[in-house]
Amino acid sequence: MHSDKYPLLFSPLKVGTTQIRNRVFMPPVSTNLADHGYVTDALVDHYAARAAGGVGLIVTEVVTVEPTYVYLPGDMCMADDSYIPGWERLTAAVHEHGAKIMPQLFHPAYMAFPVPGTPRLIAPSFVGPYYAREAPRPVTREELAVLTRQFGDAAERMKRAGTDGVEIHAAHAHGLLGGFLSPLYNKRTDEYGGDIDGRLKLTLDVVREVRERCGEDFIIDVRISGDEYSDGGLTVTDMCHVARELERAGVDLLHVSGGTTIKRGSAIPAAGTRQGSHAEVAAKIRTCVNIPVATVGRINEPWIAEELLAEGVADACMIGRANLCDAEFCNKAAAGNTADIRPCIGCLRCLTGIMFGKPIACTVNPDVEHNDAAVEPAEAPHDVLVVGAGPAGMEAAFVAARRGHHVVLADAQDELGGTMRIAAVPIAKQDLCRVIKFQARRLEQAGVEVRLNTRLTAEDIARDFAGYEVILAAGAEPIVPGFVGAFKQVCTADDILAGRVHPGKNIVVVGGGSVGCETADYLAPLVGDLARGNRDITLVEMGPVLAPAEGAAGRAALITRMLSKGVHVLCDAKVTEVTEDTIAYEQAGETHVIEGADTLVLALGYRSDPSFANALAEQGTTVHVIGDAEKPGNIKDAMAAAYELARGL
């Protein structure tokens, strides 16, 4: 595979005795597409699409080595021979497209899913408060011997199924091997603990078992944290020693991640954080070994991957969510068509649903399994009018046009994007600008007729668009309670983020959901150093927690950054009265009054207005309502609804 634009990224790499066509490796990303541990057609299609899209090596999601402890209900297993036929199909489908494939072998231990009937969870030691839902018990030496053999059994079955190797997960203080390696979990004093070599022994035992059972031509990759970034955790110096020992034991590839599952956002970086998040530790470890090193962590554009390789950070880049977002990522990048790559925004909503047992999903790619392959030509193309050029409207217009309909997209504003342009303003949300550019490009390519600065009424549509099927995606309006109008300066979060209102120095933000927190973070000083020019921000939230709908990594980054800048947070606090100069709230049965505030910013959510849709329906227009116009939600909800509707027109 050759690329003039990214020559390093698309050059071959030898791992062990296996030649891999390029240096884009896909790391494990849980899909929840398995059926009680067995490979499904959906899983085969999912990975085959990424192989056809040009990925060099795929490391699949977690595959457990024994059936007692389940990591996620939709993950895969290789506990006995009955699982082999499914893996034969999966491997053959990936190989057909020229890619290599390896499962990630894993034992969840104290991180197992609480399936009814599961015995008491196991761990290196009596250490469970960080993550475990109940206190685990220390695993015995005798059990460790059995577990080591089970890793070998699973690897041998994988070789019989035709896989090119296995990845052994020992990173992030995660699961059995990661827990044994980390001093945060391992407090043992036997041969499996006490010092770094004791903590490493179990992983080395597993590596040697796999090598003995599977031979020299079978790739063994170990995923490690190059640094746990935590007091009391593993450091990069520790991990250089670990890397050397793993190489001596016969490991062919090191997949260098970082952080832990304990410290949220350290292992899986949140949106807006820097790309190549574990580059420094990967580069350091690469100087310690002679085997290939892969780096991982928010590598979602081809230029950053090429740059990391050029800087000598690693030999390969693990690019997960960008390949999830666009199965054709590699083919488009290699051809230099980067503007056509569907942009991953790092929102991690692909993970949010997984945690609740839902199948894999993506904000920007509503059809993550097929990458729009399910969009087929319409049997009877007709005229379609889409009102509103936000994310839902643009998605609906594109899909409808792709099906062969004649599509007009109208919006009252002078630019595409709708409220997504406002959503891109807060700190760490800049990647939403890439989504708007991508969607706009697709509209042009699909031949959608775009009319901006066009505010339509039901009468306009009846007169100028008679016979059109209408998709209403005109968004929703911020909620503004009448009693707050007495304050000297009242505005909405949208007003602030759109630049329509310039606030004072002392600001009260009411509403601690995602929008309220992002607005408070945006208004707060970049450094909480008590400088005279700093704004003073108070955030009032009626509920017990802030931003409950946000994913763990993104929420952790947002809230900790906001608090570090000195934002005053009041939870379980309900605003009860507003005068021109004061804001009263009730908390724990007591009334408090905020005085001296200059600006009151409302972030109380959004309200849909059905009047436009009702007027269209009354005049006999066929109308569909999607996105916030139907029910306020997030961008993922809006684009998914738009895709499903337009695919069926």
Short mmCIF file of N, CA and C in Angstrom, two decimals, residues 516-644:
data_model
loop_
_atom_site.label_atom_id
_atom_site.label_comp_id
_atom_site.label_asym_id
_atom_site.label_seq_id
_atom_site.Cartn_x
_atom_site.Cartn_y
_atom_site.Cartn_z
N GLY A 516 -24.45 24.15 30.46
CA GLY A 516 -24.13 25.07 31.55
C GLY A 516 -22.69 24.95 32.00
N CYS A 517 -22.21 23.72 32.13
CA CYS A 517 -20.82 23.51 32.54
C CYS A 517 -19.85 24.01 31.49
N GLU A 518 -20.15 23.73 30.23
CA GLU A 518 -19.26 24.20 29.16
C GLU A 518 -19.24 25.72 29.09
N THR A 519 -20.39 26.35 29.34
CA THR A 519 -20.43 27.82 29.31
C THR A 519 -19.68 28.41 30.49
N ALA A 520 -19.84 27.82 31.66
CA ALA A 520 -19.08 28.29 32.83
C ALA A 520 -17.59 28.13 32.61
N ASP A 521 -17.21 27.01 32.04
CA ASP A 521 -15.79 26.75 31.74
C ASP A 521 -15.27 27.75 30.72
N TYR A 522 -16.09 28.07 29.72
CA TYR A 522 -15.73 29.03 28.68
C TYR A 522 -15.55 30.43 29.26
N LEU A 523 -16.41 30.82 30.20
CA LEU A 523 -16.36 32.16 30.78
C LEU A 523 -15.30 32.30 31.86
N ALA A 524 -14.93 31.22 32.49
CA ALA A 524 -13.97 31.28 33.60
C ALA A 524 -12.59 31.66 33.08
N PRO A 525 -11.77 32.23 33.93
CA PRO A 525 -10.40 32.58 33.50
C PRO A 525 -9.62 31.32 33.13
N LEU A 526 -8.72 31.44 32.17
CA LEU A 526 -7.92 30.28 31.78
C LEU A 526 -7.04 29.80 32.92
N VAL A 527 -6.68 30.71 33.82
CA VAL A 527 -5.88 30.35 34.99
C VAL A 527 -6.58 30.89 36.23
N GLY A 528 -6.79 30.02 37.19
CA GLY A 528 -7.46 30.46 38.41
C GLY A 528 -6.49 31.09 39.38
N ASP A 529 -5.90 32.22 38.98
CA ASP A 529 -4.82 32.83 39.78
C ASP A 529 -5.26 34.07 40.54
N LEU A 530 -6.59 34.32 40.60
CA LEU A 530 -7.14 35.45 41.34
C LEU A 530 -6.68 36.80 40.80
N ALA A 531 -6.33 36.85 39.52
CA ALA A 531 -5.96 38.13 38.92
C ALA A 531 -7.15 39.07 38.91
N ARG A 532 -6.87 40.37 38.93
CA ARG A 532 -7.93 41.36 39.06
C ARG A 532 -8.92 41.29 37.91
N GLY A 533 -8.45 40.97 36.72
CA GLY A 533 -9.33 40.94 35.56
C GLY A 533 -10.13 39.66 35.40
N ASN A 534 -9.91 38.68 36.26
CA ASN A 534 -10.62 37.40 36.14
C ASN A 534 -12.11 37.58 36.41
N ARG A 535 -12.91 36.82 35.68
CA ARG A 535 -14.34 36.77 35.98
C ARG A 535 -14.58 35.84 37.16
N ASP A 536 -15.62 36.12 37.89
CA ASP A 536 -16.04 35.27 39.00
C ASP A 536 -17.33 34.55 38.57
N ILE A 537 -17.28 33.23 38.54
CA ILE A 537 -18.39 32.44 38.00
C ILE A 537 -19.00 31.57 39.10
N THR A 538 -20.31 31.64 39.23
CA THR A 538 -21.05 30.74 40.11
C THR A 538 -22.00 29.91 39.26
N LEU A 539 -21.95 28.59 39.45
CA LEU A 539 -22.80 27.67 38.69
C LEU A 539 -23.82 27.05 39.63
N VAL A 540 -25.10 27.22 39.33
CA VAL A 540 -26.18 26.74 40.18
C VAL A 540 -26.90 25.59 39.46
N GLU A 541 -26.93 24.43 40.10
CA GLU A 541 -27.57 23.25 39.51
C GLU A 541 -28.59 22.68 40.47
N MET A 542 -29.79 22.42 39.99
CA MET A 542 -30.88 21.93 40.83
C MET A 542 -30.65 20.47 41.24
N GLY A 543 -29.96 19.69 40.42
CA GLY A 543 -29.74 18.28 40.73
C GLY A 543 -28.51 18.05 41.58
N PRO A 544 -28.23 16.77 41.90
CA PRO A 544 -27.12 16.46 42.80
C PRO A 544 -25.75 16.42 42.13
N VAL A 545 -25.70 16.26 40.78
CA VAL A 545 -24.41 16.16 40.09
C VAL A 545 -24.43 17.04 38.84
N LEU A 546 -23.24 17.34 38.37
CA LEU A 546 -23.09 18.15 37.16
C LEU A 546 -22.98 17.25 35.93
N ALA A 547 -23.51 17.72 34.83
CA ALA A 547 -23.37 17.07 33.51
C ALA A 547 -23.55 15.56 33.57
N PRO A 548 -24.67 15.08 34.10
CA PRO A 548 -24.84 13.64 34.27
C PRO A 548 -24.92 12.87 32.95
N ALA A 549 -25.23 13.55 31.85
CA ALA A 549 -25.37 12.85 30.58
C ALA A 549 -24.05 12.68 29.84
N GLU A 550 -22.99 13.28 30.35
CA GLU A 550 -21.69 13.20 29.68
C GLU A 550 -20.98 11.89 30.02
N GLY A 551 -20.15 11.41 29.08
CA GLY A 551 -19.34 10.22 29.32
C GLY A 551 -18.24 10.49 30.33
N ALA A 552 -17.68 9.42 30.89
CA ALA A 552 -16.76 9.53 32.02
C ALA A 552 -15.55 10.41 31.72
N ALA A 553 -14.83 10.12 30.61
CA ALA A 553 -13.60 10.87 30.32
C ALA A 553 -13.90 12.33 30.01
N GLY A 554 -14.90 12.58 29.17
CA GLY A 554 -15.24 13.94 28.82
C GLY A 554 -15.75 14.73 30.01
N ARG A 555 -16.60 14.10 30.81
CA ARG A 555 -17.12 14.77 31.99
C ARG A 555 -16.01 15.07 32.98
N ALA A 556 -15.12 14.11 33.21
CA ALA A 556 -14.02 14.31 34.16
C ALA A 556 -13.15 15.48 33.74
N ALA A 557 -12.82 15.55 32.44
CA ALA A 557 -11.97 16.64 31.95
C ALA A 557 -12.66 17.99 32.12
N LEU A 558 -13.94 18.04 31.77
CA LEU A 558 -14.70 19.29 31.85
C LEU A 558 -14.83 19.77 33.29
N ILE A 559 -15.28 18.89 34.17
CA ILE A 559 -15.55 19.31 35.55
C ILE A 559 -14.26 19.66 36.29
N THR A 560 -13.23 18.84 36.14
CA THR A 560 -11.98 19.14 36.86
C THR A 560 -11.35 20.42 36.34
N ARG A 561 -11.44 20.67 35.03
CA ARG A 561 -10.88 21.92 34.49
C ARG A 561 -11.67 23.12 35.02
N MET A 562 -12.98 22.99 35.03
CA MET A 562 -13.83 24.08 35.50
C MET A 562 -13.54 24.39 36.98
N LEU A 563 -13.43 23.35 37.79
CA LEU A 563 -13.17 23.55 39.22
C LEU A 563 -11.77 24.12 39.45
N SER A 564 -10.80 23.69 38.63
CA SER A 564 -9.43 24.19 38.81
C SER A 564 -9.32 25.68 38.52
N LYS A 565 -10.28 26.20 37.76
CA LYS A 565 -10.26 27.62 37.42
C LYS A 565 -11.08 28.46 38.41
N GLY A 566 -11.56 27.82 39.46
CA GLY A 566 -12.21 28.56 40.53
C GLY A 566 -13.69 28.79 40.37
N VAL A 567 -14.36 28.06 39.49
CA VAL A 567 -15.81 28.19 39.38
C VAL A 567 -16.46 27.69 40.67
N HIS A 568 -17.36 28.47 41.21
CA HIS A 568 -18.08 28.09 42.43
C HIS A 568 -19.29 27.25 42.02
N VAL A 569 -19.41 26.06 42.57
CA VAL A 569 -20.47 25.14 42.18
C VAL A 569 -21.45 24.96 43.32
N LEU A 570 -22.73 25.11 43.02
CA LEU A 570 -23.80 24.89 43.99
C LEU A 570 -24.73 23.83 43.41
N CYS A 571 -24.68 22.61 43.94
CA CYS A 571 -25.59 21.55 43.52
C CYS A 571 -26.75 21.43 44.50
N ASP A 572 -27.80 20.73 44.07
CA ASP A 572 -29.02 20.63 44.87
C ASP A 572 -29.51 22.02 45.27
N ALA A 573 -29.38 22.96 44.36
CA ALA A 573 -29.75 24.35 44.63
C ALA A 573 -30.75 24.82 43.58
N LYS A 574 -31.89 25.30 44.02
CA LYS A 574 -32.96 25.72 43.11
C LYS A 574 -33.18 27.22 43.22
N VAL A 575 -33.07 27.91 42.08
CA VAL A 575 -33.33 29.35 42.06
C VAL A 575 -34.82 29.58 42.30
N THR A 576 -35.11 30.43 43.28
CA THR A 576 -36.51 30.64 43.68
C THR A 576 -37.03 32.04 43.39
N GLU A 577 -36.14 33.03 43.35
CA GLU A 577 -36.59 34.41 43.14
C GLU A 577 -35.46 35.22 42.52
N VAL A 578 -35.83 36.11 41.60
CA VAL A 578 -34.86 36.98 40.94
C VAL A 578 -35.39 38.40 40.96
N THR A 579 -34.57 39.33 41.45
CA THR A 579 -34.89 40.75 41.36
C THR A 579 -33.88 41.41 40.42
N GLU A 580 -33.93 42.70 40.33
CA GLU A 580 -33.00 43.39 39.43
C GLU A 580 -31.55 43.17 39.83
N ASP A 581 -31.29 43.02 41.14
CA ASP A 581 -29.90 42.96 41.61
C ASP A 581 -29.57 41.68 42.37
N THR A 582 -30.53 40.81 42.64
CA THR A 582 -30.26 39.63 43.47
C THR A 582 -30.82 38.36 42.83
N ILE A 583 -30.20 37.24 43.22
CA ILE A 583 -30.66 35.92 42.77
C ILE A 583 -30.76 35.05 44.02
N ALA A 584 -31.96 34.62 44.37
CA ALA A 584 -32.16 33.80 45.56
C ALA A 584 -32.29 32.34 45.15
N TYR A 585 -31.71 31.46 45.96
CA TYR A 585 -31.83 30.02 45.71
C TYR A 585 -32.03 29.29 47.02
N GLU A 586 -32.63 28.13 46.92
CA GLU A 586 -32.88 27.30 48.09
C GLU A 586 -31.99 26.07 48.04
N GLN A 587 -31.33 25.77 49.14
CA GLN A 587 -30.44 24.61 49.22
C GLN A 587 -30.52 24.03 50.63
N ALA A 588 -30.81 22.74 50.71
CA ALA A 588 -30.92 22.05 52.01
C ALA A 588 -31.92 22.75 52.93
N GLY A 589 -33.02 23.21 52.35
CA GLY A 589 -34.07 23.82 53.14
C GLY A 589 -33.82 25.24 53.57
N GLU A 590 -32.70 25.83 53.14
CA GLU A 590 -32.38 27.21 53.52
C GLU A 590 -32.33 28.08 52.27
N THR A 591 -32.72 29.34 52.44
CA THR A 591 -32.69 30.29 51.34
C THR A 591 -31.43 31.14 51.42
N HIS A 592 -30.76 31.26 50.29
CA HIS A 592 -29.54 32.06 50.18
C HIS A 592 -29.73 33.09 49.08
N VAL A 593 -29.03 34.20 49.19
CA VAL A 593 -29.16 35.28 48.21
C VAL A 593 -27.78 35.63 47.66
N ILE A 594 -27.69 35.64 46.32
CA ILE A 594 -26.46 36.07 45.65
C ILE A 594 -26.62 37.54 45.30
N GLU A 595 -25.70 38.36 45.77
CA GLU A 595 -25.71 39.79 45.48
C GLU A 595 -24.45 40.16 44.70
N GLY A 596 -24.53 41.24 43.96
CA GLY A 596 -23.35 41.73 43.26
C GLY A 596 -23.10 41.10 41.91
N ALA A 597 -24.00 40.24 41.45
CA ALA A 597 -23.82 39.63 40.13
C ALA A 597 -24.16 40.65 39.04
N ASP A 598 -23.44 40.54 37.92
CA ASP A 598 -23.68 41.43 36.79
C ASP A 598 -24.56 40.78 35.72
N THR A 599 -24.38 39.46 35.54
CA THR A 599 -25.05 38.78 34.43
C THR A 599 -25.62 37.45 34.91
N LEU A 600 -26.83 37.15 34.50
CA LEU A 600 -27.47 35.87 34.76
C LEU A 600 -27.56 35.11 33.44
N VAL A 601 -26.88 33.95 33.37
CA VAL A 601 -26.84 33.14 32.16
C VAL A 601 -27.69 31.90 32.38
N LEU A 602 -28.63 31.65 31.49
CA LEU A 602 -29.55 30.52 31.63
C LEU A 602 -29.12 29.36 30.74
N ALA A 603 -28.99 28.20 31.35
CA ALA A 603 -28.69 26.97 30.62
C ALA A 603 -29.63 25.89 31.13
N LEU A 604 -30.90 26.10 30.94
CA LEU A 604 -31.95 25.27 31.52
C LEU A 604 -32.52 24.25 30.53
N GLY A 605 -31.83 24.06 29.43
CA GLY A 605 -32.30 23.12 28.43
C GLY A 605 -33.04 23.82 27.30
N TYR A 606 -33.67 23.02 26.47
CA TYR A 606 -34.31 23.53 25.26
C TYR A 606 -35.74 23.00 25.15
N ARG A 607 -36.56 23.74 24.43
CA ARG A 607 -37.96 23.35 24.28
C ARG A 607 -38.31 23.38 22.78
N SER A 608 -38.89 22.28 22.31
CA SER A 608 -39.34 22.22 20.93
C SER A 608 -40.65 22.97 20.77
N ASP A 609 -40.84 23.51 19.59
CA ASP A 609 -42.08 24.23 19.28
C ASP A 609 -42.80 23.49 18.15
N PRO A 610 -43.92 22.85 18.46
CA PRO A 610 -44.60 22.04 17.43
C PRO A 610 -45.46 22.85 16.46
N SER A 611 -45.55 24.16 16.65
CA SER A 611 -46.51 24.96 15.87
C SER A 611 -46.23 24.91 14.37
N PHE A 612 -44.95 24.96 13.98
CA PHE A 612 -44.60 24.93 12.57
C PHE A 612 -45.02 23.60 11.95
N ALA A 613 -44.68 22.51 12.60
CA ALA A 613 -45.05 21.19 12.09
C ALA A 613 -46.57 21.03 12.02
N ASN A 614 -47.26 21.54 13.03
CA ASN A 614 -48.72 21.44 13.04
C ASN A 614 -49.34 22.23 11.88
N ALA A 615 -48.78 23.41 11.62
CA ALA A 615 -49.29 24.23 10.53
C ALA A 615 -49.08 23.54 9.18
N LEU A 616 -47.95 22.90 9.01
CA LEU A 616 -47.69 22.18 7.77
C LEU A 616 -48.66 21.00 7.60
N ALA A 617 -48.85 20.27 8.70
CA ALA A 617 -49.74 19.12 8.64
C ALA A 617 -51.17 19.55 8.34
N GLU A 618 -51.60 20.66 8.92
CA GLU A 618 -52.97 21.14 8.72
C GLU A 618 -53.23 21.52 7.28
N GLN A 619 -52.20 21.98 6.57
CA GLN A 619 -52.41 22.37 5.17
C GLN A 619 -52.17 21.20 4.22
N GLY A 620 -51.96 19.99 4.78
CA GLY A 620 -51.85 18.80 3.97
C GLY A 620 -50.46 18.46 3.50
N THR A 621 -49.43 19.14 4.02
CA THR A 621 -48.05 18.86 3.65
C THR A 621 -47.56 17.62 4.39
N THR A 622 -46.90 16.72 3.68
CA THR A 622 -46.28 15.57 4.34
C THR A 622 -45.03 16.05 5.06
N VAL A 623 -45.00 15.92 6.39
CA VAL A 623 -43.91 16.49 7.17
C VAL A 623 -43.37 15.46 8.16
N HIS A 624 -42.06 15.44 8.30
CA HIS A 624 -41.37 14.61 9.29
C HIS A 624 -40.56 15.56 10.19
N VAL A 625 -40.60 15.33 11.48
CA VAL A 625 -39.89 16.19 12.43
C VAL A 625 -38.75 15.39 13.04
N ILE A 626 -37.54 15.93 13.00
CA ILE A 626 -36.36 15.23 13.52
C ILE A 626 -35.51 16.17 14.35
N GLY A 627 -34.53 15.59 15.03
CA GLY A 627 -33.56 16.37 15.80
C GLY A 627 -34.22 17.09 16.96
N ASP A 628 -33.66 18.24 17.32
CA ASP A 628 -34.19 19.00 18.45
C ASP A 628 -35.60 19.50 18.18
N ALA A 629 -35.97 19.63 16.91
CA ALA A 629 -37.34 20.06 16.60
C ALA A 629 -38.36 19.04 17.08
N GLU A 630 -37.94 17.77 17.13
CA GLU A 630 -38.82 16.72 17.65
C GLU A 630 -38.66 16.58 19.16
N LYS A 631 -37.40 16.42 19.59
CA LYS A 631 -37.10 16.26 21.01
C LYS A 631 -35.66 16.67 21.24
N PRO A 632 -35.42 17.68 22.07
CA PRO A 632 -34.05 18.12 22.30
C PRO A 632 -33.16 16.97 22.81
N GLY A 633 -31.98 16.87 22.23
CA GLY A 633 -31.03 15.82 22.61
C GLY A 633 -29.64 16.21 22.19
N ASN A 634 -28.78 15.22 22.00
CA ASN A 634 -27.41 15.51 21.60
C ASN A 634 -27.24 15.33 20.09
N ILE A 635 -26.04 15.63 19.61
CA ILE A 635 -25.79 15.55 18.16
C ILE A 635 -25.93 14.13 17.67
N LYS A 636 -25.49 13.18 18.46
CA LYS A 636 -25.61 11.77 18.06
C LYS A 636 -27.07 11.39 17.84
N ASP A 637 -27.93 11.76 18.76
CA ASP A 637 -29.36 11.45 18.62
C ASP A 637 -29.93 12.09 17.35
N ALA A 638 -29.55 13.34 17.12
CA ALA A 638 -30.09 14.07 15.98
C ALA A 638 -29.66 13.45 14.66
N MET A 639 -28.38 13.13 14.53
CA MET A 639 -27.89 12.59 13.27
C MET A 639 -28.40 11.17 13.04
N ALA A 640 -28.52 10.40 14.10
CA ALA A 640 -29.05 9.04 13.96
C ALA A 640 -30.50 9.06 13.48
N ALA A 641 -31.30 9.95 14.06
CA ALA A 641 -32.71 10.06 13.66
C ALA A 641 -32.81 10.52 12.21
N ALA A 642 -31.97 11.46 11.82
CA ALA A 642 -31.98 11.96 10.45
C ALA A 642 -31.61 10.87 9.46
N TYR A 643 -30.61 10.11 9.80
CA TYR A 643 -30.15 9.04 8.91
C TYR A 643 -31.25 7.99 8.71
N GLU A 644 -31.85 7.56 9.81
CA GLU A 644 -32.87 6.52 9.73
C GLU A 644 -34.08 7.00 8.93
#
